[in-house]
């Protein structure tokens, strides 16, 4: 029984690896489950044993590199945040860490390249698109809650909602630019310098050197 479970997990990993390779090379819309099965050296039935459809397979591939909102929330609230600004500092650190990780981890870079540049959300991927949109909305809502807790520190005219949307837009833009051309900037050394000006523009007392 244990061997069977191990073999099944190896098959699942092989399918995910083949999907990642083909999605990156051909694009998600132009890759079929038959092609993935052949590349992985398994039957189409084996693919359907592990994944309901291509949308499910695509979503599980994303989950390999993307923390679900629940884990992000746990990381934010399990830290020693003594004030609302402490929570925002942790949020800032997580965004810098996420950007820097793109340069350190090849799989993260490949999968986010697929998501941002090789994926057309066709009808076949409707479920995956809805899950992805839900993830985005949950992240924005979490950020909005943190900015709301520090609302008295926001600069005039900046609402918690606008602050959350601004942060999300910056992070997505930087992810998109780096996965399009990884010569544009160096995330490990420049991520903080790219993220900090936004926080200084949103928070009145944000330190010059965060």
mmCIF file of C-alpha atoms in Angstrom:
data_model
loop_
_atom_site.group_PDB
_atom_site.id
_atom_site.type_symbol
_atom_site.label_atom_id
_atom_site.label_comp_id
_atom_site.label_asym_id
_atom_site.label_seq_id
_atom_site.Cartn_x
_atom_site.Cartn_y
_atom_site.Cartn_z
ATOM 1 C CA UNK A 1 0.000 0.000 0.000
ATOM 2 C CA UNK A 2 2.791 2.415 0.902
ATOM 3 C CA UNK A 3 4.567 1.660 -2.375
ATOM 4 C CA UNK A 4 1.350 2.294 -4.297
ATOM 5 C CA UNK A 5 0.950 5.694 -2.643
ATOM 6 C CA UNK A 6 4.563 6.571 -3.392
ATOM 7 C CA UNK A 7 4.143 5.575 -7.040
ATOM 8 C CA UNK A 8 0.947 7.603 -7.298
ATOM 9 C CA UNK A 9 2.692 10.670 -5.864
ATOM 10 C CA UNK A 10 5.593 10.245 -8.304
ATOM 11 C CA UNK A 11 3.083 10.095 -11.156
ATOM 12 C CA UNK A 12 1.346 13.238 -9.907
ATOM 13 C CA UNK A 13 4.671 15.083 -9.664
ATOM 14 C CA UNK A 14 5.651 13.943 -13.174
ATOM 15 C CA UNK A 15 2.344 15.204 -14.586
ATOM 16 C CA UNK A 16 2.772 18.586 -12.903
ATOM 17 C CA UNK A 17 6.346 18.856 -14.199
ATOM 18 C CA UNK A 18 5.262 18.052 -17.762
ATOM 19 C CA UNK A 19 2.387 20.526 -17.565
ATOM 20 C CA UNK A 20 4.773 23.219 -16.352
ATOM 21 C CA UNK A 21 7.205 22.507 -19.187
ATOM 22 C CA UNK A 22 4.544 22.469 -21.900
ATOM 23 C CA UNK A 23 2.578 25.438 -20.577
ATOM 24 C CA UNK A 24 5.775 27.492 -20.593
ATOM 25 C CA UNK A 25 6.730 26.338 -24.090
ATOM 26 C CA UNK A 26 3.346 26.328 -25.859
ATOM 27 C CA UNK A 27 1.058 28.362 -23.635
ATOM 28 C CA UNK A 28 -1.762 26.988 -21.499
ATOM 29 C CA UNK A 29 -4.483 27.277 -24.147
ATOM 30 C CA UNK A 30 -2.404 25.425 -26.745
ATOM 31 C CA UNK A 31 -1.467 22.508 -24.492
ATOM 32 C CA UNK A 32 -3.780 19.502 -24.249
ATOM 33 C CA UNK A 33 -4.039 16.871 -21.543
ATOM 34 C CA UNK A 34 -3.035 14.290 -24.164
ATOM 35 C CA UNK A 35 0.216 16.159 -24.772
ATOM 36 C CA UNK A 36 0.867 16.377 -21.043
ATOM 37 C CA UNK A 37 0.228 12.641 -20.622
ATOM 38 C CA UNK A 38 2.626 11.770 -23.458
ATOM 39 C CA UNK A 39 5.321 14.086 -22.130
ATOM 40 C CA UNK A 40 4.981 12.605 -18.632
ATOM 41 C CA UNK A 41 5.020 9.041 -19.985
ATOM 42 C CA UNK A 42 1.612 8.196 -18.500
ATOM 43 C CA UNK A 43 -1.856 7.453 -19.822
ATOM 44 C CA UNK A 44 -4.599 10.051 -20.172
ATOM 45 C CA UNK A 45 -6.485 8.069 -17.539
ATOM 46 C CA UNK A 46 -3.624 8.606 -15.107
ATOM 47 C CA UNK A 47 -3.919 12.355 -15.637
ATOM 48 C CA UNK A 48 -7.650 12.230 -14.876
ATOM 49 C CA UNK A 49 -7.001 10.075 -11.811
ATOM 50 C CA UNK A 50 -5.068 12.955 -10.255
ATOM 51 C CA UNK A 51 -6.722 16.000 -11.852
ATOM 52 C CA UNK A 52 -10.353 16.639 -12.767
ATOM 53 C CA UNK A 53 -9.504 18.698 -15.863
ATOM 54 C CA UNK A 54 -6.927 21.175 -17.169
ATOM 55 C CA UNK A 55 -8.253 23.943 -14.936
ATOM 56 C CA UNK A 56 -7.675 21.764 -11.862
ATOM 57 C CA UNK A 57 -4.187 20.831 -13.073
ATOM 58 C CA UNK A 58 -3.351 24.487 -13.727
ATOM 59 C CA UNK A 59 -4.585 25.535 -10.280
ATOM 60 C CA UNK A 60 -2.571 22.790 -8.551
ATOM 61 C CA UNK A 61 0.526 23.915 -10.446
ATOM 62 C CA UNK A 62 0.030 27.454 -9.125
ATOM 63 C CA UNK A 63 -0.387 26.127 -5.589
ATOM 64 C CA UNK A 64 3.159 24.771 -5.700
ATOM 65 C CA UNK A 65 4.588 28.295 -5.512
ATOM 66 C CA UNK A 66 1.775 30.469 -4.195
ATOM 67 C CA UNK A 67 0.835 30.751 -0.555
ATOM 68 C CA UNK A 68 -2.929 30.614 -0.050
ATOM 69 C CA UNK A 69 -4.454 33.695 1.624
ATOM 70 C CA UNK A 70 -4.950 31.719 4.832
ATOM 71 C CA UNK A 71 -1.200 31.107 5.149
ATOM 72 C CA UNK A 72 -0.412 34.741 4.363
ATOM 73 C CA UNK A 73 -2.846 35.753 7.099
ATOM 74 C CA UNK A 74 -1.223 33.335 9.547
ATOM 75 C CA UNK A 75 2.243 34.693 8.768
ATOM 76 C CA UNK A 76 1.084 38.258 9.246
ATOM 77 C CA UNK A 77 -0.743 37.693 12.503
ATOM 78 C CA UNK A 78 1.623 35.152 14.044
ATOM 79 C CA UNK A 79 4.444 37.697 14.016
ATOM 80 C CA UNK A 80 5.056 40.015 16.933
ATOM 81 C CA UNK A 81 3.152 43.036 15.660
ATOM 82 C CA UNK A 82 2.864 45.463 18.546
ATOM 83 C CA UNK A 83 1.127 48.200 16.543
ATOM 84 C CA UNK A 84 -0.685 48.701 13.216
ATOM 85 C CA UNK A 85 2.554 50.029 11.717
ATOM 86 C CA UNK A 86 4.318 46.839 12.819
ATOM 87 C CA UNK A 87 1.761 44.840 10.826
ATOM 88 C CA UNK A 88 2.381 47.001 7.774
ATOM 89 C CA UNK A 89 6.123 46.524 8.216
ATOM 90 C CA UNK A 90 5.551 42.760 8.144
ATOM 91 C CA UNK A 91 3.400 43.152 5.020
ATOM 92 C CA UNK A 92 6.184 45.178 3.414
ATOM 93 C CA UNK A 93 8.738 42.512 4.333
ATOM 94 C CA UNK A 94 6.566 39.756 2.833
ATOM 95 C CA UNK A 95 6.206 41.623 -0.472
ATOM 96 C CA UNK A 96 9.960 42.244 -0.645
ATOM 97 C CA UNK A 97 10.588 38.579 0.180
ATOM 98 C CA UNK A 98 8.133 37.417 -2.498
ATOM 99 C CA UNK A 99 9.804 39.549 -5.161
ATOM 100 C CA UNK A 100 13.305 38.461 -4.178
ATOM 101 C CA UNK A 101 12.227 34.808 -4.283
ATOM 102 C CA UNK A 102 11.609 35.094 -8.030
ATOM 103 C CA UNK A 103 15.328 35.401 -8.632
ATOM 104 C CA UNK A 104 16.297 32.640 -6.195
ATOM 105 C CA UNK A 105 13.780 29.976 -7.217
ATOM 106 C CA UNK A 106 13.602 28.897 -10.850
ATOM 107 C CA UNK A 107 10.299 27.062 -10.453
ATOM 108 C CA UNK A 108 8.613 30.126 -8.990
ATOM 109 C CA UNK A 109 9.876 32.166 -11.922
ATOM 110 C CA UNK A 110 8.695 29.597 -14.480
ATOM 111 C CA UNK A 111 5.233 29.223 -13.002
ATOM 112 C CA UNK A 112 4.645 32.947 -12.604
ATOM 113 C CA UNK A 113 5.871 33.414 -16.181
ATOM 114 C CA UNK A 114 3.159 30.978 -17.260
ATOM 115 C CA UNK A 115 0.498 32.761 -15.220
ATOM 116 C CA UNK A 116 1.441 36.257 -16.377
ATOM 117 C CA UNK A 117 2.562 35.672 -19.962
ATOM 118 C CA UNK A 118 1.515 32.230 -21.241
ATOM 119 C CA UNK A 119 -2.064 31.957 -20.037
ATOM 120 C CA UNK A 120 -5.305 32.901 -21.752
ATOM 121 C CA UNK A 121 -8.294 32.261 -19.522
ATOM 122 C CA UNK A 122 -10.504 30.455 -22.032
ATOM 123 C CA UNK A 123 -13.800 28.734 -21.190
ATOM 124 C CA UNK A 124 -11.808 25.573 -20.467
ATOM 125 C CA UNK A 125 -9.984 27.421 -17.693
ATOM 126 C CA UNK A 126 -13.021 29.200 -16.241
ATOM 127 C CA UNK A 127 -12.712 27.428 -12.877
ATOM 128 C CA UNK A 128 -9.010 28.274 -12.646
ATOM 129 C CA UNK A 129 -9.733 31.904 -13.519
ATOM 130 C CA UNK A 130 -12.383 32.136 -10.803
ATOM 131 C CA UNK A 131 -10.026 30.641 -8.220
ATOM 132 C CA UNK A 132 -7.270 33.016 -9.284
ATOM 133 C CA UNK A 133 -9.598 36.024 -9.038
ATOM 134 C CA UNK A 134 -10.726 34.867 -5.595
ATOM 135 C CA UNK A 135 -7.093 34.687 -4.472
ATOM 136 C CA UNK A 136 -6.461 38.238 -5.715
ATOM 137 C CA UNK A 137 -9.568 39.573 -3.991
ATOM 138 C CA UNK A 138 -8.669 37.861 -0.713
ATOM 139 C CA UNK A 139 -5.156 39.317 -0.809
ATOM 140 C CA UNK A 140 -6.481 42.831 -1.486
ATOM 141 C CA UNK A 141 -9.033 42.478 1.316
ATOM 142 C CA UNK A 142 -6.314 41.346 3.737
ATOM 143 C CA UNK A 143 -4.132 44.312 2.803
ATOM 144 C CA UNK A 144 -7.107 46.647 3.166
ATOM 145 C CA UNK A 145 -7.722 45.370 6.700
ATOM 146 C CA UNK A 146 -4.106 46.057 7.640
ATOM 147 C CA UNK A 147 -4.218 49.555 6.162
ATOM 148 C CA UNK A 148 -7.547 50.161 7.925
ATOM 149 C CA UNK A 149 -5.912 49.345 11.256
ATOM 150 C CA UNK A 150 -3.360 52.065 10.491
ATOM 151 C CA UNK A 151 -5.839 54.467 8.882
ATOM 152 C CA UNK A 152 -4.794 57.409 11.054
ATOM 153 C CA UNK A 153 -1.272 57.109 9.630
ATOM 154 C CA UNK A 154 -2.334 57.230 5.981
ATOM 155 C CA UNK A 155 -1.556 60.385 4.051
ATOM 156 C CA UNK A 156 -4.483 62.734 3.265
ATOM 157 C CA UNK A 157 -6.626 61.447 0.432
ATOM 158 C CA UNK A 158 -5.356 57.877 0.762
ATOM 159 C CA UNK A 159 -8.028 55.390 1.827
ATOM 160 C CA UNK A 160 -7.247 51.842 3.017
ATOM 161 C CA UNK A 161 -8.852 50.500 -0.169
ATOM 162 C CA UNK A 162 -6.717 52.704 -2.421
ATOM 163 C CA UNK A 163 -3.599 51.762 -0.456
ATOM 164 C CA UNK A 164 -4.338 48.041 -0.840
ATOM 165 C CA UNK A 165 -5.018 48.378 -4.566
ATOM 166 C CA UNK A 166 -1.830 50.393 -5.043
ATOM 167 C CA UNK A 167 0.285 47.760 -3.315
ATOM 168 C CA UNK A 168 -1.276 44.935 -5.290
ATOM 169 C CA UNK A 169 -0.781 46.798 -8.581
ATOM 170 C CA UNK A 170 2.887 47.475 -7.817
ATOM 171 C CA UNK A 171 3.636 43.884 -6.851
ATOM 172 C CA UNK A 172 1.873 42.444 -9.912
ATOM 173 C CA UNK A 173 3.611 44.962 -12.165
ATOM 174 C CA UNK A 174 7.049 44.084 -10.792
ATOM 175 C CA UNK A 175 6.337 40.349 -11.070
ATOM 176 C CA UNK A 176 5.181 40.835 -14.645
ATOM 177 C CA UNK A 177 8.184 42.940 -15.644
ATOM 178 C CA UNK A 178 10.735 40.618 -14.079
ATOM 179 C CA UNK A 179 9.260 37.449 -15.577
ATOM 180 C CA UNK A 180 9.128 39.194 -18.963
ATOM 181 C CA UNK A 181 12.761 40.350 -18.772
ATOM 182 C CA UNK A 182 14.885 39.268 -15.798
ATOM 183 C CA UNK A 183 17.594 41.748 -16.770
ATOM 184 C CA UNK A 184 15.445 44.758 -15.849
ATOM 185 C CA UNK A 185 16.379 44.707 -12.167
ATOM 186 C CA UNK A 186 17.882 42.472 -9.501
ATOM 187 C CA UNK A 187 15.209 41.481 -6.958
ATOM 188 C CA UNK A 188 17.549 40.308 -4.132
ATOM 189 C CA UNK A 189 19.328 43.682 -4.028
ATOM 190 C CA UNK A 190 16.686 46.069 -5.378
ATOM 191 C CA UNK A 191 13.313 44.727 -4.186
ATOM 192 C CA UNK A 192 13.282 46.918 -1.071
ATOM 193 C CA UNK A 193 14.198 50.022 -3.062
ATOM 194 C CA UNK A 194 11.297 49.315 -5.415
ATOM 195 C CA UNK A 195 8.715 48.629 -2.680
ATOM 196 C CA UNK A 196 9.634 51.208 -0.023
ATOM 197 C CA UNK A 197 8.741 54.361 -2.013
ATOM 198 C CA UNK A 198 5.134 53.163 -2.225
ATOM 199 C CA UNK A 199 4.889 52.726 1.547
ATOM 200 C CA UNK A 200 6.461 56.163 2.066
ATOM 201 C CA UNK A 201 3.870 57.609 -0.289
ATOM 202 C CA UNK A 202 1.004 55.935 1.570
ATOM 203 C CA UNK A 203 2.099 56.247 5.218
ATOM 204 C CA UNK A 204 2.975 59.629 6.660
ATOM 205 C CA UNK A 205 5.516 58.408 9.229
ATOM 206 C CA UNK A 206 7.028 55.574 7.206
ATOM 207 C CA UNK A 207 10.806 55.454 7.819
ATOM 208 C CA UNK A 208 13.151 56.439 4.990
ATOM 209 C CA UNK A 209 15.095 53.206 5.476
ATOM 210 C CA UNK A 210 12.596 50.449 6.227
#
